[in-house]
Amino acid sequence: MELTPQLVVERLVAPWLWLLLTSVVLLLMERWIRQHIMGLGYLATRRKKAAMLIYYLIMLPGVFLHELSHWLVAGALLVPTTRFVVWPKEHDGGLRLGYVEMDDPGPFRSAIIGAAPLAFGLAAVTAINRHIGVRMLAETLGNGDLEGSLGVLRDMASSADFWLWLYLLFTISNSMFPSPADRRGWSLVGAIMVG
């Protein structure tokens, strides 16, 4: 097979562009969801701390998995951890839902530990999607079979634990993106990879 510029774009560049575009869209959606859940909490209580607590309680399973992934990967990389905290706190003008305190792991291990929530989150989302049958729904939608898609959706929703899995899917997918602190070591690793 001859390596043409079109083939390079189709096989090498396009998947990375789709990944970048999808990541940007998901990040914007995550921020939108956070703002609106906290906004609804504020409208209901008229208290900022209560709105933060409501958001935290809704997102708790995803936050726990996020911080647990940092802790597990830090342990696997032999980085000593001192605290594992899963409780909301205002931090630098924002909301910090949890954190893992650890010794300085250096840029490479920091990049790996920072990426852990994304890897664990993707694994959990994939497992949940397989469990509740999202693939069948996607296939019927992809074939343009709206009636079949509605039937698959009805079957999925009739499962006793469907709503629990949907809730977990929501919280995990909205908590799996690495925070700015998680991305600290990424610039150096990225520059080395590009170089």
Short mmCIF file of N, CA, C and O in Angstrom, two decimals, residues 35-45 51 54:
data_model
loop_
_atom_site.label_atom_id
_atom_site.label_comp_id
_atom_site.label_asym_id
_atom_site.label_seq_id
_atom_site.Cartn_x
_atom_site.Cartn_y
_atom_site.Cartn_z
N GLN A 35 -22.17 24.50 35.80
CA GLN A 35 -22.75 25.81 36.03
C GLN A 35 -24.26 25.72 36.26
O GLN A 35 -24.80 26.38 37.15
N HIS A 36 -24.94 24.88 35.49
CA HIS A 36 -26.38 24.82 35.60
C HIS A 36 -26.85 24.05 36.83
O HIS A 36 -27.84 24.42 37.45
N ILE A 37 -26.14 22.99 37.20
CA ILE A 37 -26.52 22.28 38.43
C ILE A 37 -26.29 23.19 39.63
O ILE A 37 -27.15 23.30 40.52
N MET A 38 -25.15 23.87 39.66
CA MET A 38 -24.89 24.79 40.77
C MET A 38 -25.86 25.97 40.74
O MET A 38 -26.31 26.44 41.79
N GLY A 39 -26.21 26.42 39.54
CA GLY A 39 -27.18 27.51 39.42
C GLY A 39 -28.55 27.12 39.94
O GLY A 39 -29.20 27.89 40.66
N LEU A 40 -28.97 25.91 39.61
CA LEU A 40 -30.26 25.42 40.14
C LEU A 40 -30.21 25.25 41.65
O LEU A 40 -31.17 25.57 42.35
N GLY A 41 -29.06 24.76 42.15
CA GLY A 41 -28.89 24.65 43.60
C GLY A 41 -28.95 26.00 44.28
O GLY A 41 -29.55 26.15 45.35
N TYR A 42 -28.36 27.02 43.64
CA TYR A 42 -28.39 28.36 44.21
C TYR A 42 -29.81 28.94 44.17
O TYR A 42 -30.26 29.57 45.13
N LEU A 43 -30.52 28.71 43.06
CA LEU A 43 -31.90 29.20 42.98
C LEU A 43 -32.78 28.55 44.05
O LEU A 43 -33.68 29.18 44.59
N ALA A 44 -32.52 27.27 44.32
CA ALA A 44 -33.33 26.56 45.30
C ALA A 44 -33.02 26.96 46.74
O ALA A 44 -33.91 26.99 47.59
N THR A 45 -31.75 27.30 47.02
CA THR A 45 -31.35 27.54 48.41
C THR A 45 -30.96 28.99 48.69
O THR A 45 -30.91 29.39 49.85
N ALA A 51 -25.40 25.35 47.28
CA ALA A 51 -25.37 25.00 45.86
C ALA A 51 -24.15 24.14 45.55
O ALA A 51 -24.24 23.16 44.80
N ILE A 54 -24.83 20.63 46.92
CA ILE A 54 -25.76 19.90 46.05
C ILE A 54 -25.01 19.33 44.84
O ILE A 54 -25.16 18.16 44.50
#
